[in-house]
Short mmCIF file of C-alpha atoms (C1' of nucleotides) in Angstrom, two decimals:
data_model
loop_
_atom_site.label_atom_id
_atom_site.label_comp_id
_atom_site.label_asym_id
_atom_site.label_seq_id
_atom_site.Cartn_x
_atom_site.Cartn_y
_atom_site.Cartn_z
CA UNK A 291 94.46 78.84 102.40
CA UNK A 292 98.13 78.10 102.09
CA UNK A 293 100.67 78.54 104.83
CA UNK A 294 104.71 77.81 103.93
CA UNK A 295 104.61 74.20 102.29
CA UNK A 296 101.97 75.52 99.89
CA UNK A 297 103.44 78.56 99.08
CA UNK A 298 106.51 76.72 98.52
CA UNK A 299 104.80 74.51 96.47
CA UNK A 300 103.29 77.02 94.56
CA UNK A 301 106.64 78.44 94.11
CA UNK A 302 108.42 75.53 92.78
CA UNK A 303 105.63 75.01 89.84
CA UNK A 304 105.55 78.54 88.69
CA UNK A 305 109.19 78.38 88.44
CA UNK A 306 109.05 75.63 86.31
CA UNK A 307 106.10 76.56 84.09
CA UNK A 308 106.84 80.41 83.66
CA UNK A 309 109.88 81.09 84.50
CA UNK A 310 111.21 82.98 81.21
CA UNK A 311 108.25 84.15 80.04
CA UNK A 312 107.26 87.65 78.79
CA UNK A 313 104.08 89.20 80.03
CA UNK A 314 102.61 90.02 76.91
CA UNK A 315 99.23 90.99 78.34
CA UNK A 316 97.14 91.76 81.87
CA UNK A 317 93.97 91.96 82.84
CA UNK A 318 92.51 93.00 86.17
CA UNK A 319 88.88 92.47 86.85
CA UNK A 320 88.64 93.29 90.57
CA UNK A 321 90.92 96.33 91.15
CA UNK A 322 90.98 96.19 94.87
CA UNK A 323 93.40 92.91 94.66
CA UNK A 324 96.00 95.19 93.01
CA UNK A 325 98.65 97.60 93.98
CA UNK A 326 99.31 100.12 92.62
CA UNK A 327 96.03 100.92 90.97
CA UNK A 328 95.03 98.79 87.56
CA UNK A 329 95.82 101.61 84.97
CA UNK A 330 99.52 101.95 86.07
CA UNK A 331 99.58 98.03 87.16
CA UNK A 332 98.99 97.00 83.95
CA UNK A 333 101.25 99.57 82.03
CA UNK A 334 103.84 98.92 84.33
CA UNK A 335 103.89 94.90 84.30
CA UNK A 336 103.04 94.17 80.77
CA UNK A 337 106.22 93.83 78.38
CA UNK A 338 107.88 93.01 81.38
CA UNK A 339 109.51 89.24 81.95
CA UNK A 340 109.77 86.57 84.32
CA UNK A 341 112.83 86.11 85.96
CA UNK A 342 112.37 83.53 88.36
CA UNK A 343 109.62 82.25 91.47
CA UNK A 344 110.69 82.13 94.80
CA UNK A 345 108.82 82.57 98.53
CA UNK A 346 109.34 84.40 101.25
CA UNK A 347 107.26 83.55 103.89
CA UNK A 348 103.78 83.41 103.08
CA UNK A 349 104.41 85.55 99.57
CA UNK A 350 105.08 84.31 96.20
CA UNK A 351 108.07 86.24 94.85
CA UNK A 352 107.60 87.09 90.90
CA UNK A 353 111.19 88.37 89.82
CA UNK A 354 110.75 90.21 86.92
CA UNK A 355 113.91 91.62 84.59
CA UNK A 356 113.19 94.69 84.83
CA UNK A 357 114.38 94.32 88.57
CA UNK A 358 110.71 94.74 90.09
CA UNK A 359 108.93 92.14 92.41
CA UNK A 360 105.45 90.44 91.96
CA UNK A 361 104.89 89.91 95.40
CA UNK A 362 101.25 87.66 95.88
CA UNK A 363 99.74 86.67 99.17
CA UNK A 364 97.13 84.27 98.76
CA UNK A 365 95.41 84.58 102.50
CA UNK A 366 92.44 82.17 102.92
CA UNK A 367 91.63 80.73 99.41
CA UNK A 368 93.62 82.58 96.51
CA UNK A 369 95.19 80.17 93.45
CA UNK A 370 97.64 80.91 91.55
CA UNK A 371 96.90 78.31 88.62
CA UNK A 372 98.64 77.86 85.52
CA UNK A 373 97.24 77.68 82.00
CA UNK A 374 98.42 75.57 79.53
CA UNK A 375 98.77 77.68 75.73
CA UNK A 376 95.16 77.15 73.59
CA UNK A 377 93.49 76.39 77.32
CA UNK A 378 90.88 79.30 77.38
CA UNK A 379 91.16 80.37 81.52
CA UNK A 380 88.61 77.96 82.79
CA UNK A 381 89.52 79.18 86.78
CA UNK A 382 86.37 80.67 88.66
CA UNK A 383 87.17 84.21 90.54
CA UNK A 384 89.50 85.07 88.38
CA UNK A 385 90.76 88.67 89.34
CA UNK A 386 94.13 88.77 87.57
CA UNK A 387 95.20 87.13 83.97
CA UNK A 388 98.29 87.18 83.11
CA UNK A 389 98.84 86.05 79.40
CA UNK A 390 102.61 85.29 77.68
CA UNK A 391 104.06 85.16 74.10
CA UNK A 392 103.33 81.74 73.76
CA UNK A 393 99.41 82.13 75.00
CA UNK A 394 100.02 80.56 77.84
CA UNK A 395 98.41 82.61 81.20
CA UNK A 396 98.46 82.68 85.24
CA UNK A 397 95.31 82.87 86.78
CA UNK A 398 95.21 84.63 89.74
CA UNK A 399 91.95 83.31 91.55
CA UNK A 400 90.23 84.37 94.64
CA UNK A 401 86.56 83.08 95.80
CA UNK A 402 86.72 85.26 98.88
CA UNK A 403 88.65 88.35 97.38
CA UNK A 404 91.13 88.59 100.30
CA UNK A 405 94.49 87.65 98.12
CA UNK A 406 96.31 90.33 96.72
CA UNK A 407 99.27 91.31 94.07
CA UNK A 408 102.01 93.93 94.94
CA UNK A 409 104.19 95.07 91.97
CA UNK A 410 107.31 96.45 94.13
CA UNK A 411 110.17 98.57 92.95
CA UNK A 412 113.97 96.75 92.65
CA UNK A 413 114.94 98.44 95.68
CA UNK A 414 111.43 98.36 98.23
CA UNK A 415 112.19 97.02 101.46
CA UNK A 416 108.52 95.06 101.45
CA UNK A 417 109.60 91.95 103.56
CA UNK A 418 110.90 94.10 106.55
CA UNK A 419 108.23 93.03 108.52
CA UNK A 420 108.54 89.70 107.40
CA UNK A 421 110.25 87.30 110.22
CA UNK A 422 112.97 84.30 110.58
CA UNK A 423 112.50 81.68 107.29
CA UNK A 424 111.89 78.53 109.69
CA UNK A 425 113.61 76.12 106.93
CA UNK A 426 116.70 78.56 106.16
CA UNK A 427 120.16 78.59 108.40
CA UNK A 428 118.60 81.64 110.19
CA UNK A 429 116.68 79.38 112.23
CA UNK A 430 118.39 78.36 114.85
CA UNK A 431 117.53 77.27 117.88
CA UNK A 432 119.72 79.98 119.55
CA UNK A 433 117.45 82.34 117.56
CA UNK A 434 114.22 80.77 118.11
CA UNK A 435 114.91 81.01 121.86
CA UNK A 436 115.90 84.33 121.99
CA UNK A 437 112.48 85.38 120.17
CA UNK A 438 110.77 84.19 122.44
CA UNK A 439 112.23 85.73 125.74
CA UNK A 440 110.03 87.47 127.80
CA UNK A 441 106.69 86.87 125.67
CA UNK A 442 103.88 86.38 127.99
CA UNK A 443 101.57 85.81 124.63
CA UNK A 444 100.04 82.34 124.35
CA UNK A 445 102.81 80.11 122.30
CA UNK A 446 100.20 79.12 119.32
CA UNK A 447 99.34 82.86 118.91
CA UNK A 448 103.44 83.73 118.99
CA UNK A 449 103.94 81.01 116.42
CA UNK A 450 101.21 82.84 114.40
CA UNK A 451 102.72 86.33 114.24
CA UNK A 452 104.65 86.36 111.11
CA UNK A 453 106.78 89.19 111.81
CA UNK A 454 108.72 86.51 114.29
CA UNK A 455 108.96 83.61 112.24
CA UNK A 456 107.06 83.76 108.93
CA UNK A 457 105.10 81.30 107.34
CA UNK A 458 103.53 79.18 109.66
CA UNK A 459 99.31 79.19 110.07
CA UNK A 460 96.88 77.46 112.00
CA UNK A 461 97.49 73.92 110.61
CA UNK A 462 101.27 73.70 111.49
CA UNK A 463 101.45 75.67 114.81
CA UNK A 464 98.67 72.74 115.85
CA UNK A 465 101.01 70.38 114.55
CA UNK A 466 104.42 71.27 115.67
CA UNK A 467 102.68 72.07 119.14
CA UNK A 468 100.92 68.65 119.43
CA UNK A 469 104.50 67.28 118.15
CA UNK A 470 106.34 68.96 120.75
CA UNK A 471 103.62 67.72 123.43
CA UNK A 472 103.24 71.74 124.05
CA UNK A 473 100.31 73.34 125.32
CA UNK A 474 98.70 75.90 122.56
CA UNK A 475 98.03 78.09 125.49
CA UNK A 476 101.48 78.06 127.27
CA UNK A 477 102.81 81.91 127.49
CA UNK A 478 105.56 81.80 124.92
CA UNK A 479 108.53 83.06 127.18
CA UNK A 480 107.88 80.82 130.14
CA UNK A 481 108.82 77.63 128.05
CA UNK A 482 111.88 75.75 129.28
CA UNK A 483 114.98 75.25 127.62
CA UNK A 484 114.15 71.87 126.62
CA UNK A 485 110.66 72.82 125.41
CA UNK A 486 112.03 75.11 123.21
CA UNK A 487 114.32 72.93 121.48
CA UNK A 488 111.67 70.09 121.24
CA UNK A 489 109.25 73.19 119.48
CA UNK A 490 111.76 74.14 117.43
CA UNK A 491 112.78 70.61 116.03
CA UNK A 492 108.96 69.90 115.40
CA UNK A 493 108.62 73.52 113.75
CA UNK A 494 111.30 72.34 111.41
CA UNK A 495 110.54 68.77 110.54
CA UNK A 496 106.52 69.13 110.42
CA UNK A 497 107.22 72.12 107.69
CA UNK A 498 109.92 69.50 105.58
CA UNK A 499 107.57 66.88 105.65
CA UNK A 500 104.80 68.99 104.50
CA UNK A 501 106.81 70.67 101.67
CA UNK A 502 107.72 66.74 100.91
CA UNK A 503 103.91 66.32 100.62
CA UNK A 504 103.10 69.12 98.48
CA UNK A 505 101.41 70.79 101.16
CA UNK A 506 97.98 70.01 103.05
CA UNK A 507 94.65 70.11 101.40
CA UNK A 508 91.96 70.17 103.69
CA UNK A 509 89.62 71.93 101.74
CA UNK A 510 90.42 73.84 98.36
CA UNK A 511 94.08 74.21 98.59
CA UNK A 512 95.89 73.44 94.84
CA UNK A 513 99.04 73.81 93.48
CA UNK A 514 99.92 75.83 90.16
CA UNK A 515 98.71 72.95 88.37
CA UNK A 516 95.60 72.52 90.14
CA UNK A 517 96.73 69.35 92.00
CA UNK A 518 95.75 68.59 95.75
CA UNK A 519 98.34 68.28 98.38
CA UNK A 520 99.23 64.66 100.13
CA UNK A 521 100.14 66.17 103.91
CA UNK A 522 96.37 66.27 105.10
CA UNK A 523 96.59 62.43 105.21
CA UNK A 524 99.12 62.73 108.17
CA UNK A 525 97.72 65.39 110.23
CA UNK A 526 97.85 64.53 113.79
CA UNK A 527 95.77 67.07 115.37
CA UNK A 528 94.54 70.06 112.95
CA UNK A 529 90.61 69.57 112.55
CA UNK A 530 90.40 66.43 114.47
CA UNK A 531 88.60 67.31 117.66
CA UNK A 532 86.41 64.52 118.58
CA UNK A 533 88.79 61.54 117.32
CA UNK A 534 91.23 60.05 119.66
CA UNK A 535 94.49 61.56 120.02
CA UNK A 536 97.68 59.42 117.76
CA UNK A 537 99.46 59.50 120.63
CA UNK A 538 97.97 58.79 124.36
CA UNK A 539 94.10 57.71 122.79
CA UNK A 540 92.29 60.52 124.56
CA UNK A 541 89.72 62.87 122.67
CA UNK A 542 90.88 65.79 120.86
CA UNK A 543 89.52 69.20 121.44
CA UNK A 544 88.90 72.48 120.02
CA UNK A 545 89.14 75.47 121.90
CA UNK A 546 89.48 79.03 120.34
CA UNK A 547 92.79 81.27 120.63
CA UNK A 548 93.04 84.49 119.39
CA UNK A 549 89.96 84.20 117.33
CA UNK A 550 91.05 80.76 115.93
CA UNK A 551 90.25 76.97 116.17
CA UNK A 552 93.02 75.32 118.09
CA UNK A 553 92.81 71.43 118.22
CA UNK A 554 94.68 69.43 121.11
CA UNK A 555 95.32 67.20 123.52
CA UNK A 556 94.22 67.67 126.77
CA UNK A 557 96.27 64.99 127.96
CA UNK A 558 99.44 64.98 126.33
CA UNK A 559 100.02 68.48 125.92
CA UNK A 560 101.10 70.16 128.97
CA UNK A 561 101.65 73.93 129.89
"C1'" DA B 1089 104.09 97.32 123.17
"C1'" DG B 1090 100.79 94.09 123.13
"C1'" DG B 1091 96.34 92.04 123.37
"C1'" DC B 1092 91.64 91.92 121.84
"C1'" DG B 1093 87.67 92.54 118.81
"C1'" DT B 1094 86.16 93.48 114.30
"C1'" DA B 1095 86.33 93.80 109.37
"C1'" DC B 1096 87.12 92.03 104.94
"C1'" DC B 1097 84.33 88.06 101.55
"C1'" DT B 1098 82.02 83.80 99.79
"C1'" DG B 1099 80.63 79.20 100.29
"C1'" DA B 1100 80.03 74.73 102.69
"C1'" DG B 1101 77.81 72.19 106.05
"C1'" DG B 1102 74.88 71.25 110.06
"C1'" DG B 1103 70.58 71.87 112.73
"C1'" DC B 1104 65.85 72.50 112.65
"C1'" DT C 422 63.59 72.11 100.65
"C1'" DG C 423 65.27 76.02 102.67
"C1'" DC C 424 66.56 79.21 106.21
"C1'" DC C 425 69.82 80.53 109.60
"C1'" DC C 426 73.90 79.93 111.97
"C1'" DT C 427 78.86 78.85 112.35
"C1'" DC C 428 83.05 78.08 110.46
"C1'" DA C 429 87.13 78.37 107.16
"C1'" DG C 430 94.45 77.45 105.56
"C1'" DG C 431 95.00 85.21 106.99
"C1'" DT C 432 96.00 89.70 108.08
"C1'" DA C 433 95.02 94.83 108.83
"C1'" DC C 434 93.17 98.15 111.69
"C1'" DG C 435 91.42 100.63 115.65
"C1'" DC C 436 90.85 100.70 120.46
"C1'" DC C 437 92.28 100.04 125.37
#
DNA sequence: AGGCGTACCTGAGGGC
DNA sequence: TGCCCTCAGGTACGCC
């Protein structure tokens, strides 16, 4: 489901609904979301507080006081919803519960059972995989360019690969390509100089105006209040094949790279 | 190292 | 109606 403006999302309302809170209970009811396993998850988290929610690329970040890290990745269709104190959990696929002091909870909620929950140690290294934050100061163009040097991989599939810059999906790398008039298919390290900077300005601004929006929901995507997202109303490209293109009026297609649906313009996006 | 195919899951939607 | 197929916002793994 959620690529960085959700997650960021996501972030920003679980900071301001739990931040604060003491776990006062947990229940896990599919163990194969968890690490480590439920017995020691559980002992380990509950009594424990919440510090603060942050993101780093597609994770939530859980800060906890005792200096450990709940770190979530929601993959395709895992929520992390909210409940209000009294509210009995009312979420379907529920495979984590989190309940405070006050009664409150946090659902975490999975249809497809792909999301998971980390519970990492103050001083794990988990994110050293994890690439360049596209709306930080790290990202500069400089940067950008330099990561992409000598990459013959398609540009779309590069802009995929989170351990290079982290937190774009499928949606966005459609949009900041179609933005940047780039061709998905384009092998990353032959784009010119000016390409590059055009990519890496769209990159940039698509991801702030998503944020902006709350993120995209195209299909089941909500926030940790359970509301929908506003940026699916100004998608340019993503899921569109068939309608004429914003931009020069020819039809949009959908090809397949790297074992995912790519939508573009034939016409206005050149290799 | 990097690219490709497959696996992990359930559900929605289209064609017949 | 209902069956069967494809597709879905993601990543890990094994193979070449």
């Amino acid at each position: 489901m959620p690529e960085l403006p959700e997650v960021e999302t996501i972030a920003r309302g679980l900071q301001n609904a739990v931040a604060g809170k003491r776990i006062a209970s947990v229940r896990v009811s599919l163990p194969k979301v968890v690490w480590p396993k439920p017995a020691r998850f559980v002992r380990e988290l509950t009594g424990d507080a919440i510090d603060s929610v942050g993101r780093r690329g597609k994770f939530v970040v859980i800060s906890l006081r005792s200096g450990r890290s709940l770190v979530v990745h929601l993959r395709m269709t895992g929520r992390l919803i909210v409940q209000p104190a009294g509210a009995t959990n009312s979420q379907p696929y529920t495979n984590v519960l989190l309940t405070f002091d006050d009664e409150s909870g946090l659902a975490f909620a999975d249809v497809r059972q792909f999301g998971r929950m980390r519970l990492v140690r103050p001083e794990e290294a988990w994110a050293a995989e994890v690439g360049l934050e596209p709306l930080s100061d790290d990202f500069t163009f400089e940067r950008f360019s330099g990561l992409l040097e000598g990459r013959s991989t398609p540009i779309k599939v590069f802009l995929l690969d989170q351990r290079r810059v982290a937190g774009i999906g499928n949606i966005y790398a459609c949009e900041a390509l179609w933005e940047a008039r780039i061709h998905p298919g384009r092998p990353a390290g032959s784009l010119s100089r000016e390409r590059r900077r055009r990519l890496h300005g769209t990159i940039v601004s698509v991801l702030r105006r998503a944020v902006e929006q709350r993120g995209t929901s195209v299909d089941d995507y909500v926030d940790a209040e359970g509301l929908r997202g506003g940026f699916q109303n100004k998608l340019r490209v993503y899921s569109r094949d068939g309608s004429a293109c914003f931009r020069c009026g020819r039809t949009i297609v959908r090809t397949v790279l790297a074992q995912r649906g790519t939508w573009w313009c034939r016409a206005c996006q050149h290799r």
